[in-house]
Coordinates of C-alpha atoms in Angstrom, one line a residue:
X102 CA 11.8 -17.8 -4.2
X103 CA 10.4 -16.3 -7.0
X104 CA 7.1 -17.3 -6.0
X105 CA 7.2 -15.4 -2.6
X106 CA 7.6 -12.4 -4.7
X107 CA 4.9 -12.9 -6.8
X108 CA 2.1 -13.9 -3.9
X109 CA 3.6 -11.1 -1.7
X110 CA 2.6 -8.6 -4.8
X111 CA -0.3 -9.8 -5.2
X112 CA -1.3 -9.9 -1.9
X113 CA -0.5 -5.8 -2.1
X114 CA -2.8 -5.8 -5.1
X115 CA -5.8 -6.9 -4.0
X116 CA -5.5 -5.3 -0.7
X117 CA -4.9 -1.9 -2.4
X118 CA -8.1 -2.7 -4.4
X119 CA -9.6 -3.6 -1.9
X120 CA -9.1 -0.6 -0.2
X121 CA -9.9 1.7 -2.6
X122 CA -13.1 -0.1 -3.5
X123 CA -14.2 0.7 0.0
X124 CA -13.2 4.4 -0.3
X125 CA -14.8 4.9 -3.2
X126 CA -17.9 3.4 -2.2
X127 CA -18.1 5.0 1.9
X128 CA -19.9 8.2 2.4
X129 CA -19.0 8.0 6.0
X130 CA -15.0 6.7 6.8
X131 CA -12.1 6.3 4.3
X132 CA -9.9 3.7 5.3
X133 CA -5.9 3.6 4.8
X134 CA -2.8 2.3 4.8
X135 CA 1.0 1.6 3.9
X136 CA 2.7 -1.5 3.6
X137 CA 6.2 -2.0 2.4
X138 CA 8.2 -5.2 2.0
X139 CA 11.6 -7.2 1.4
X140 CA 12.2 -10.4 0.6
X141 CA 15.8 -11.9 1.7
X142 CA 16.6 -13.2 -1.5
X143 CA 16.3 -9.6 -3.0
X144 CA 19.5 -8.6 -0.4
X145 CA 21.0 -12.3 0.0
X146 CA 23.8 -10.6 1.9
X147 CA 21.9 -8.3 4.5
X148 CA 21.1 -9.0 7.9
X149 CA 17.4 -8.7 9.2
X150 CA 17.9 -4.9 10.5
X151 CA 19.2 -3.9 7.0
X152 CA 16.0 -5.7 5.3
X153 CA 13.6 -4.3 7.7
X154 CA 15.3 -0.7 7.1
X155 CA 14.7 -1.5 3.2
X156 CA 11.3 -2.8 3.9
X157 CA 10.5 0.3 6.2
X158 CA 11.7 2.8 3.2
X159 CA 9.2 1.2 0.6
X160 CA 6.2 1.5 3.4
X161 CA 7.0 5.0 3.9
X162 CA 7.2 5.7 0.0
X163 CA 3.5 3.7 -0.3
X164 CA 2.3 6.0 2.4
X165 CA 3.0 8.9 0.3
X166 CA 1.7 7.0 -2.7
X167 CA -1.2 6.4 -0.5
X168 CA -2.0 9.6 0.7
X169 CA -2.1 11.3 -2.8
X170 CA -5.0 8.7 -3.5
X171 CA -6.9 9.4 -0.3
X172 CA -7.4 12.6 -1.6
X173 CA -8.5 11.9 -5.0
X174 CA -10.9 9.8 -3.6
X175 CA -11.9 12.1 -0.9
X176 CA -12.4 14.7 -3.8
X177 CA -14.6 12.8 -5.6
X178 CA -17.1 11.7 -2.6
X179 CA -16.7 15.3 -1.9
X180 CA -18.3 16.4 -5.1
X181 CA -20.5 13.5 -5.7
X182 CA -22.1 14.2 -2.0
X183 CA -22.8 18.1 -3.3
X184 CA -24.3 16.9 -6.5

């Protein structure tokens, strides 16, 4: 079990790496995205709709985490495209 949790994180890792690796790097597009999960054997006792309404929570608290980086990222292609 403890193992899905691990992989699953790690999996978020390298795809926010990933990610922001591309951003940093594209003149042209910046990519994004949110992601937000929940394992059952976090909430042993809730049903599927109560684990996707936990899982849907965490994606909208990435998006926000998300969004804040887009723009420091979009700043800094900004001013590196001026200089």
């Amino acid at each position: 079990e403890h193992k899905y949790a691990e992989a699953n994180e790690q999996y978020a890792k390298n795809l926010h790496t990933a990610i922001n690796d591309y951003n940093l790097k594209s003149k042209e597009y910046t990519l994004s995205y949110a992601v937000g999960s929940c394992l059952s054997t976090e909430y042993p006792e809730a049903d599927y709709e109560e684990l996707l309404s936990i899982a849907d929570k965490r994606m909208y608290d990435n998006k926000i985490h998300t969004i804040k980086e887009i723009a420091q990222i979009t700043q800094i292609n900004h001013i590196s495209k001026s200089t």
